[in-house]
XYZ file of C-alpha atoms in Angstrom:
551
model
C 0.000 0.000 0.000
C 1.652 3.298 -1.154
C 2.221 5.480 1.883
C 1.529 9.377 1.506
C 2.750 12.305 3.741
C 0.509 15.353 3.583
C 2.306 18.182 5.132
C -0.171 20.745 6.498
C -3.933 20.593 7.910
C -5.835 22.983 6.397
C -8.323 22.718 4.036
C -5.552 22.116 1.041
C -3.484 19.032 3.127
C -7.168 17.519 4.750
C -8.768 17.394 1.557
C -5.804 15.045 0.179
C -5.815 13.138 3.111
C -9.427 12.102 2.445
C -8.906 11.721 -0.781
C -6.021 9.469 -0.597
C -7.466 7.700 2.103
C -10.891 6.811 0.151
C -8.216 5.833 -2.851
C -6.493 2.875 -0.325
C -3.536 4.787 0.220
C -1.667 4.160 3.968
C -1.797 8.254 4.872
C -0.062 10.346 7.550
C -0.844 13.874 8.418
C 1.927 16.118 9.790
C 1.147 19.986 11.069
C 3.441 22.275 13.050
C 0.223 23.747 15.506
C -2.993 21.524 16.614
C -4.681 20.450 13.540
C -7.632 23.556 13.170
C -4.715 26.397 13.737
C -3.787 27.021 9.878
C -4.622 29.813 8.179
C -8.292 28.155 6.631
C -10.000 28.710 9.634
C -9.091 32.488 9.439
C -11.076 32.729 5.667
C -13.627 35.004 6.007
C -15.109 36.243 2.436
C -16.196 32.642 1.567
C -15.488 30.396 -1.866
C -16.203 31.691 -5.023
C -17.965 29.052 -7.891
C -20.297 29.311 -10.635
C -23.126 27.757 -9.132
C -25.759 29.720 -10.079
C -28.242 30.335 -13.232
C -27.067 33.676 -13.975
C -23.578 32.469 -14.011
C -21.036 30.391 -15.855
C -17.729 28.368 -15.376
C -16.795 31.078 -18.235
C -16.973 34.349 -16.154
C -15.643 33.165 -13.464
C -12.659 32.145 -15.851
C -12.482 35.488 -17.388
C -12.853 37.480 -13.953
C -9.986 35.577 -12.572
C -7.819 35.585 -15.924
C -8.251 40.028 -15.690
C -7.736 40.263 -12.061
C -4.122 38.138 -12.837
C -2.997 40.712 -14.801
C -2.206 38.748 -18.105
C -0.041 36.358 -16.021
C -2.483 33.576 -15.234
C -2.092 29.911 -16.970
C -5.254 29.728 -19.066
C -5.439 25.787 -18.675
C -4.697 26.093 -14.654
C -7.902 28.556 -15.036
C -9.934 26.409 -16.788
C -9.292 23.712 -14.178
C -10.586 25.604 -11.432
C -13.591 27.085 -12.557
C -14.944 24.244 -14.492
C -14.417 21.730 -11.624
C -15.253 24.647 -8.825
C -18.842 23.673 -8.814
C -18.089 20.086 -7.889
C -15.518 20.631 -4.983
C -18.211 23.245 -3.633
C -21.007 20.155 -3.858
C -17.905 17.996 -2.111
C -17.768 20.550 0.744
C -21.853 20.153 1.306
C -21.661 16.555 1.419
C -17.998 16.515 4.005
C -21.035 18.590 5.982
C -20.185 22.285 5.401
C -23.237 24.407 5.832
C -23.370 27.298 3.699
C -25.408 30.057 4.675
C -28.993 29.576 2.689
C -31.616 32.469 1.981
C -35.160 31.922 0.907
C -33.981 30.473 -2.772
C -31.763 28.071 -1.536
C -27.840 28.731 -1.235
C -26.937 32.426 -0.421
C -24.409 34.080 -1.995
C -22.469 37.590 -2.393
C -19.950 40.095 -4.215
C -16.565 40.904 -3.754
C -14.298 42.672 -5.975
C -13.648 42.213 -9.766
C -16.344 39.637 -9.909
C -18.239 40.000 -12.503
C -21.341 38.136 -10.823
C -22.642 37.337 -7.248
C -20.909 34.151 -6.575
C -18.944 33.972 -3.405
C -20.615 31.148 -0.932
C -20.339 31.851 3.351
C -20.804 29.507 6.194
C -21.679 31.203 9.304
C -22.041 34.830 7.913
C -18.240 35.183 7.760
C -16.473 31.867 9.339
C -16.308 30.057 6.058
C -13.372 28.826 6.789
C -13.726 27.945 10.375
C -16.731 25.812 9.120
C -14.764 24.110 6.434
C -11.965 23.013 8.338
C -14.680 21.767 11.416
C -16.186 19.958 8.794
C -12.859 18.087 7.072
C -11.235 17.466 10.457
C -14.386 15.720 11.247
C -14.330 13.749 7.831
C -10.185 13.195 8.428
C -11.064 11.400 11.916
C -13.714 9.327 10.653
C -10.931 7.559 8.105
C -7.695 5.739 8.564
C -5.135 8.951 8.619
C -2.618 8.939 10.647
C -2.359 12.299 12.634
C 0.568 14.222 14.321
C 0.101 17.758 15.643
C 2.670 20.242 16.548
C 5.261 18.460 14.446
C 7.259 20.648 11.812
C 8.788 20.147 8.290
C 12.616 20.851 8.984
C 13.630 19.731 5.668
C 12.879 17.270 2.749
C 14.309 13.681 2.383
C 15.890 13.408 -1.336
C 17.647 10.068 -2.601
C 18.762 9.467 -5.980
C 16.666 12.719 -7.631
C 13.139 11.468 -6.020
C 11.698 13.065 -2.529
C 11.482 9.928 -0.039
C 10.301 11.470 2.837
C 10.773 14.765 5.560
C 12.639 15.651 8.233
C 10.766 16.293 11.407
C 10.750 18.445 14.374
C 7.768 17.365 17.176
C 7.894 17.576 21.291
C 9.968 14.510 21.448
C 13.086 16.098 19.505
C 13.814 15.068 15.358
C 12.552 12.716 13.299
C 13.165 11.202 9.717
C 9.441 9.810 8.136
C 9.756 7.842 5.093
C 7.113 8.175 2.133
C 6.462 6.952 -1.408
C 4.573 10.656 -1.733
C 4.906 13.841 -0.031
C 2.346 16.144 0.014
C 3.479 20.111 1.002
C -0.274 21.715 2.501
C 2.225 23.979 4.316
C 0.486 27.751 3.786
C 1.891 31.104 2.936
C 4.366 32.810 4.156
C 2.519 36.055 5.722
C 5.101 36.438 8.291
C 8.105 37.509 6.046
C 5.849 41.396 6.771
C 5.571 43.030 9.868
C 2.090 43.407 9.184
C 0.084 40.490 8.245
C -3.767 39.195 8.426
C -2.176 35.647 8.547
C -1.579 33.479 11.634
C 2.096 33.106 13.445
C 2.261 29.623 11.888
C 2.506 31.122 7.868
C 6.233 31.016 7.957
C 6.468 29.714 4.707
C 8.267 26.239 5.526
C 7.015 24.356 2.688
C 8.127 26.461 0.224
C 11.344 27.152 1.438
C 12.213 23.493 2.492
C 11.062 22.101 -1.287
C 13.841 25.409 -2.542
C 16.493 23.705 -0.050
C 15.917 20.191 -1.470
C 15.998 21.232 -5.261
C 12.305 22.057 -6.564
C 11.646 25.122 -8.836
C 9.704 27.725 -7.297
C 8.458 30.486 -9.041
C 6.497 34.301 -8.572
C 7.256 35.021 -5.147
C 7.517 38.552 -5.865
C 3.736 37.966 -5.949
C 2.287 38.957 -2.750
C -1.238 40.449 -2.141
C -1.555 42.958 0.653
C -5.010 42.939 1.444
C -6.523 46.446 1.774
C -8.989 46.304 5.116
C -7.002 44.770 7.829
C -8.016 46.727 10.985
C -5.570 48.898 12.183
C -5.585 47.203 15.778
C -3.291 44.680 17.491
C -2.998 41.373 15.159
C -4.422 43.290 12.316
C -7.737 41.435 11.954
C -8.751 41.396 8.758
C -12.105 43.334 7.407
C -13.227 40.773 4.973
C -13.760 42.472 1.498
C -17.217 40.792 1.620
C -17.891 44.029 4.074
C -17.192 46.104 0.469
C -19.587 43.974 -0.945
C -22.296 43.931 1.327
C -21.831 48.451 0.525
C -19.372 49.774 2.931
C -16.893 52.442 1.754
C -13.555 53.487 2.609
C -13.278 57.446 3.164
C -9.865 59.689 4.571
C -9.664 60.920 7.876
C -11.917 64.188 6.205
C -14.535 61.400 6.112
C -14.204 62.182 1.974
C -14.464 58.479 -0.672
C -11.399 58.218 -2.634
C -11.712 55.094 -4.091
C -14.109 56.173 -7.144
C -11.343 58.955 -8.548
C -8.866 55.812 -8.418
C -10.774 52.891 -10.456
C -14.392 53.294 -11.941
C -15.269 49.782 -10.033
C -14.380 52.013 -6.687
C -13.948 49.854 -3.412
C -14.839 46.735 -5.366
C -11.563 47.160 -7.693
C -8.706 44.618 -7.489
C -7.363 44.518 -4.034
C -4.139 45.900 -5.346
C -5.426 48.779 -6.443
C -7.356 49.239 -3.489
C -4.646 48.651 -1.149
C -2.689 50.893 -3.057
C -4.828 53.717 -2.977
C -5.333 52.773 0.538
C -1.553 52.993 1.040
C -0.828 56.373 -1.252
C -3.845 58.474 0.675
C -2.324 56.988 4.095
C 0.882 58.701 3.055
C -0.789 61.989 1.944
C -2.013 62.193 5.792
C 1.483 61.312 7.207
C 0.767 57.831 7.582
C -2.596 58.156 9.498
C -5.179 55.569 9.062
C -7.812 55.942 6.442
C -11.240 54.348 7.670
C -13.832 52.104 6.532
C -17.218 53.081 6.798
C -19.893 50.697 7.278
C -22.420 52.218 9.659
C -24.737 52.716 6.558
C -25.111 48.907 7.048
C -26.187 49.299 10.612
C -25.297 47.774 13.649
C -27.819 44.610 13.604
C -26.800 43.742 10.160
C -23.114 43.388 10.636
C -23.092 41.366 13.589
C -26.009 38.924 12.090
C -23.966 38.659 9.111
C -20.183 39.319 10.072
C -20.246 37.949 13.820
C -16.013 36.893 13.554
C -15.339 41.061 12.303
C -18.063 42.157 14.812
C -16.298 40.861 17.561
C -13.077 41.275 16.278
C -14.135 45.199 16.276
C -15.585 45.160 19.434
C -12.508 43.542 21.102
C -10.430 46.617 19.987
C -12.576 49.036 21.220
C -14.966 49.778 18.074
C -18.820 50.261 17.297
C -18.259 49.772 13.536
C -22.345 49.968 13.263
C -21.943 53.912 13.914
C -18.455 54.875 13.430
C -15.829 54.379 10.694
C -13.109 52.202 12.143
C -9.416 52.627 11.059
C -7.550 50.354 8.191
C -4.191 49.899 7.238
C -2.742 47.236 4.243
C -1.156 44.249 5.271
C 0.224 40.865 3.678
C -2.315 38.798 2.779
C -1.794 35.902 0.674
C 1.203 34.332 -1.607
C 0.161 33.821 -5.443
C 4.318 32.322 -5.985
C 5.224 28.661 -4.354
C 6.342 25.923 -5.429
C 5.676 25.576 -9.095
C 3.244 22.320 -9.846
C 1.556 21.214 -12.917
C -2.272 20.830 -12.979
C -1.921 17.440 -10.737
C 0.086 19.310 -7.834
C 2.995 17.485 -8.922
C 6.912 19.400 -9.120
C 9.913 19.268 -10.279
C 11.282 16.971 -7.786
C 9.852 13.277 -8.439
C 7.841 12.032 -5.207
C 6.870 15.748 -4.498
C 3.309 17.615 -4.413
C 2.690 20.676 -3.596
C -0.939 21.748 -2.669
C -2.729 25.205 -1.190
C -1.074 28.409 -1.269
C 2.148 26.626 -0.925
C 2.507 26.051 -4.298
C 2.268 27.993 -7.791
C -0.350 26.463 -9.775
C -0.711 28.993 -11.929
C -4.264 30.433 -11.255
C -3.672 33.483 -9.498
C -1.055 35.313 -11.984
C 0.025 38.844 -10.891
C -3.063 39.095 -8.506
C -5.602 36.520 -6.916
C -9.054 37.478 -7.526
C -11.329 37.566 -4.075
C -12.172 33.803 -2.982
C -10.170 31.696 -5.328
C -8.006 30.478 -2.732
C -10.003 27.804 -0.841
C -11.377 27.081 -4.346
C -8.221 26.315 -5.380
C -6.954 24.555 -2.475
C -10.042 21.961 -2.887
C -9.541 21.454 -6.904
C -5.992 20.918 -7.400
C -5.807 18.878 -3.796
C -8.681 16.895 -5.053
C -6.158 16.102 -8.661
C -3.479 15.862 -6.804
C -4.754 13.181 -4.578
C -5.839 11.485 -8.027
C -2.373 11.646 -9.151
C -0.766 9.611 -6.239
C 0.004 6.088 -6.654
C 3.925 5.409 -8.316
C 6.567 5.887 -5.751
C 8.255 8.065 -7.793
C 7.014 10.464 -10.566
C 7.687 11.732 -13.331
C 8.820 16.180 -12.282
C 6.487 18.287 -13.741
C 6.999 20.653 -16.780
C 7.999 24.056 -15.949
C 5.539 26.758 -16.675
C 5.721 27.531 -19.649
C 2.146 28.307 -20.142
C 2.317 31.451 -18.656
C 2.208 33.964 -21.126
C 5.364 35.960 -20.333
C 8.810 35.613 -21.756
C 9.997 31.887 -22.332
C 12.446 32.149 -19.814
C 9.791 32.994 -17.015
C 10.602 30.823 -14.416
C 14.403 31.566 -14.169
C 13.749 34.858 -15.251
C 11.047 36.090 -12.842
C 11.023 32.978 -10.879
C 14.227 31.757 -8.714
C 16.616 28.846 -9.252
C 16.400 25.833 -6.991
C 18.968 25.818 -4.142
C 20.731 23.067 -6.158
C 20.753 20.106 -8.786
C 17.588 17.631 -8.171
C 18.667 14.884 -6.180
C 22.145 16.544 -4.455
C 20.197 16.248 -0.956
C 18.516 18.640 1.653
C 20.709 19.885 3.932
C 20.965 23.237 6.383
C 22.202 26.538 6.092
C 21.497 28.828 2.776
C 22.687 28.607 -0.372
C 23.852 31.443 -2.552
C 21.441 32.486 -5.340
C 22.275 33.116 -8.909
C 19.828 35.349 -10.374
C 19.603 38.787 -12.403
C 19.912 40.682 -9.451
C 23.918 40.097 -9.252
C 25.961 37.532 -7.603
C 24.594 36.756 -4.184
C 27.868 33.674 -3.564
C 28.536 33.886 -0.076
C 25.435 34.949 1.224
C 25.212 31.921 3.809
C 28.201 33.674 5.359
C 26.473 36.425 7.311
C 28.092 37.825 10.365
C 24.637 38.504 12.171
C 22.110 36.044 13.154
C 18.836 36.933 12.038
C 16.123 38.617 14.221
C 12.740 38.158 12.945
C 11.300 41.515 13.890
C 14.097 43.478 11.432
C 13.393 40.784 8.423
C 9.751 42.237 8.945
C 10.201 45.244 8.852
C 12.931 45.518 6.598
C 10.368 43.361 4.090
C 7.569 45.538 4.622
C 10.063 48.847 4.242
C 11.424 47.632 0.978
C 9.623 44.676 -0.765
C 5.695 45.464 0.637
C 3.057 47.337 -1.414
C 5.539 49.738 -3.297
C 9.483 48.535 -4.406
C 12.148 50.123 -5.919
C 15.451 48.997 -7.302
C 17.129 51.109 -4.868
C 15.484 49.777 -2.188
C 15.352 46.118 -3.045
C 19.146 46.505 -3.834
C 19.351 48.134 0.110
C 17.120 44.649 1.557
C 19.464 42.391 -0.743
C 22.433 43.913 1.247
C 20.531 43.377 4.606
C 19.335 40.070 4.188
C 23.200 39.285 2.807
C 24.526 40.195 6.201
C 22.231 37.966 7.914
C 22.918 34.146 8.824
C 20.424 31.373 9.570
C 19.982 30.101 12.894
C 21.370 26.431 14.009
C 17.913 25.175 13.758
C 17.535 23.282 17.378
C 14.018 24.463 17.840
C 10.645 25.176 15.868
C 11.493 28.942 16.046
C 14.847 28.628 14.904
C 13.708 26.616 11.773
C 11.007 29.124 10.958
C 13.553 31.848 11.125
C 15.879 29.759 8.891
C 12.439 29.705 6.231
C 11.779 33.311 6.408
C 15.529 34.400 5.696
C 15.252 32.257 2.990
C 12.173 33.562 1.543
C 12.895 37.034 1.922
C 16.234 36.592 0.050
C 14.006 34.722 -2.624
C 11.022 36.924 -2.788
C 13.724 40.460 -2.906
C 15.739 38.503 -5.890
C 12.434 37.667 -7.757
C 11.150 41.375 -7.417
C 14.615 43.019 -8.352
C 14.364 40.576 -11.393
C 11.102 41.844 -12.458
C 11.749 45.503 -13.259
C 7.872 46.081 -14.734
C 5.305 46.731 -12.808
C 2.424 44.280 -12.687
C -0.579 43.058 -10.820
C 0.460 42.844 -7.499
C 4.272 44.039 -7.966
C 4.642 47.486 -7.902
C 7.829 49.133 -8.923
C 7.782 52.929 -8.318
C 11.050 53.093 -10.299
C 8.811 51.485 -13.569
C 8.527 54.748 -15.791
C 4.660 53.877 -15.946
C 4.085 54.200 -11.982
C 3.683 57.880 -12.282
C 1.359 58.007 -15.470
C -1.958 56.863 -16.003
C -0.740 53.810 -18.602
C -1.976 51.040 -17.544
C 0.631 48.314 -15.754
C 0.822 45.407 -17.753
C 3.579 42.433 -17.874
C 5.640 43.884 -20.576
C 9.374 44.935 -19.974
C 10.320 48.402 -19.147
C 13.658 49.982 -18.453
C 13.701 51.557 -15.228
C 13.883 55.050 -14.108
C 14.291 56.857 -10.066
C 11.240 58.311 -9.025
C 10.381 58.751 -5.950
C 7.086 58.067 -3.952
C 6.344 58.998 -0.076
C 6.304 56.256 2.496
C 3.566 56.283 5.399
C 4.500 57.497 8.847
C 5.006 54.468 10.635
C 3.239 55.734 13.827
C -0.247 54.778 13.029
C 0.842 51.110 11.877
C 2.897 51.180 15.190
C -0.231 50.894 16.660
C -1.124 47.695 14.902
C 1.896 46.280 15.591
């Protein structure tokens, strides 16, 4: 019986548990927290399918090919919006209730959709209800489950993954498989502001890097635009934009609708971006969004999670405007897969926002993420069986230059097969020989990767100042990982020298990836994915003392 380690228990790693467990395989589940702290339970805005009469698997496939900015796979697209509507019925019959009206299934509109197509469970604890529901589904099969247990690094023999290295209570461990799975999340906490939990740290990513596997648009990251501007940064679901609030200066005065004719419902990069450019214009205070015209009763019936979360920092929201600031979001880069989850590395999958599939482009559109976790899982847990397959093709789909992955994406850490090992290797990109940069004099500190990630590579970049964080991060040395917290800082240093070499290497602005030095940034041509030659221009940078706040 072919044995399967899924790395990661949210809604990405339980779904291909079940899976493989209904196909006969022997399957283990591994997470670093207990098994309902990922970031899925955190999802408030819901899943988006075409599930309704008005709608079509072809809108939703054109709203999310726009809001990628012309980097999007078309076939990866296709994927999840034709087979959206089935993983949604899946999720009804692992026991997820969504939230029903007097038609049946209730449903609502968040930006750059084109229809009203985004399902909720609980108001907004859709994700809280899906993972409830697949724990329960993962306990009533033959899985194999160990919490607080980390990925350290991968297990590679003769080119094929064989297995991970582990870190639980009871010290290290080496688990043999004739699959792994990586479920392992984002990487929100390479930002000193971030709606994600303390466990996105990025360690799948950056332990598939270490053992070889391609990885690819990590200079993608979405800041979302409505995190509350409170200790922890709760996030505002956009579905609050939906539902009619606004977002209005500290004069009380809309911005949005000089900025993008679709107004608070444009792409959240725009809207964090506006968000972040009026912010700067007051000297870094907080703009505000305004949902009192919703009133008091409606928001907490229909956003209970943000009505607390409100109420626990000290605001009415139902009649007073309650202060926002950007802050990272979600990763659209990981490790590259084809449209079965499988990588470059034979034996490896990577499922979930750990890994690029190719759907989200430049920019995710608003609820495609637990869509796609649930598709490509559900392929990927098709795909298992041979204990050791084929790598996948690089992306080539993507309609940028032929060279996109080694252009705009990042080299693995070396040949297939050479083995996993500690430390960090140097990178050979565009941005200029980085050999050496495992020698750094200065252990990292978490807190001044952060920041020095949200100063330099957050909603605005700059060759200058991604050229300053490459010297930074240079001077920096991993920690001797004896602990969970020293492995996670090892990940982030990693990732941060990734993600700055990716977005020095992409010189255009586009979708998500802002370059103020792109001689576009201060026109009104639009920002597509075509090459531009760079020019200094400068752009003011928020006060930091309202964020402080947040911190």
């Amino acid at each position: 019986m072919p044995r399967v380690l899924v790395i990661g228990g949210g809604i990405a790693g339980l779904w291909t548990a079940v899976k493989a467990a209904d196909a006969g395989h022997e399957v283990e589940v591994v997470t670093k927290a207990a098994l309902v702290e990922g970031s899925t339970r955190h999802a408030q805005g819901g899943i988006a399918a075409a599930l309704f009469p008005d709608d079509s698997a072809e809108r939703h496939y054109a709203d999310t090919i726009a809001a990628g900015a012309g980097l999007s796979d078309p076939a990866a697209v296709h994927v999840l919006s034709d087979e959206g509507p089935a993983r949604v019925r899946d999720l009804i019959r692992f026991g997820v209730a969504f939230d029903r009206g007097d038609s049946g299934l209730a449903r609502g509109l968040e930006a750059a959709h084109s229809r009203a197509r985004i399902l909720h469970a609980g108001g907004d604890g859709t994700g809280a209800a899906i993972e409830s529901a697949l724990v329960a589904t993962v306990r009533r099969r033959a899985v194999r489950v160990h919490e607080h247990t980390m990925l350290v690094d991968l297990l590679v023999e003769h080119g094929c993954v064989v297995g991970a290295r582990l870190l639980a209570a009871s010290g290290f461990t080496e688990v043999r498989a004739d699959a792994v799975v990586l479920a392992t999340g984002g990487s929100g906490c390479l930002y000193r502001h971030t709606t994600n939990p303390d466990v996105a740290t990025g360690d799948g990513v950056a332990a598939a890097w270490r053992a070889g596997a391609e990885v690819a648009d990590l200079e993608f990251v979405q800041f979302h635009p409505t995190a509350l501007a409170a200790p922890g940064t709760p996030l505002i679901s956009e579905a609050v934009r939906g539902e009619g609030a606004v977002i209005v200066d500290e004069r009380g005065e809309r911005f949005m609708p000089e900025v993008d004719p679709r107004a608070e419902l444009a792409p959240r990069d725009v809207v964090a971006r506006a968000v972040w450019k009026r912010m700067a214009e007051q000297d870094g205070r907080p703009v505000f969004l305004d949902a009192t015209a919703l009133g008091a009763d409606f928001l907490a019936a229909r956003f209970p999670g943000i009505d607390a979360a409100c109420r626990d920092a000290g605001f009415e929201w139902g009649t007073q405007p309650v202060p926002i600031t950007p802050a990272a979001h979600y990763a659209m880069g990981g490790v590259v897969t084809d449209l079965d989850g499988r990588t470059s590395l034979p034996g490896l999958f990577a499922v979930g926002e750990c890994a690029r599939t190719g759907v989200h482009g430049a920019n995710r559109l608003a609820s495609n993420s637990l869509l796609e976790a649930a598709v490509f899982a559900d392929r990927a847990a098709r795909a298992l069986g041979a204990p050791c397959l084929s790598p996948a093709p690089a992306a080539s789909a993507v309609p940028a230059p032929a060279d996109a992955v080694t252009r705009f994406g990042v080299p693995a850490r070396h040949a297939a097969g050479a083995g996993a090992t500690d430390g960090v290797s140097p990178l050979d990109t565009e941005s200029g020989d980085r050999a050496g940069a495992a020698a750094g004099d200065v252990e990292v500190e978490r807190r001044e990767l952060q920041a020095l990630m949200w100063e330099h590579a957050g909603l605005e970049r700059s060759g200058d100042g991604l050229a300053a964080a490459s010297a930074a991060l240079d001077a920096w040395r991993a920690p001797e990982v004896v602990d969970r917290r020293a492995a996670e800082d090892r990940n982030l240093l990693d990732l941060a020298r990734l993600t700055v070499a990716a977005a020095i290497a992409r010189t255009e602005s586009v979708g998500a990836h802002f370059r103020t030095d792109d001689p576009r940034a201060a026109t009104a041509e639009p920002l597509v994915a075509t090459p531009a030659t760079p020019t200094t221009t400068t752009t003011p940078t928020p006060a930091a003392h309202a964020l402080e706040e947040a911190a």
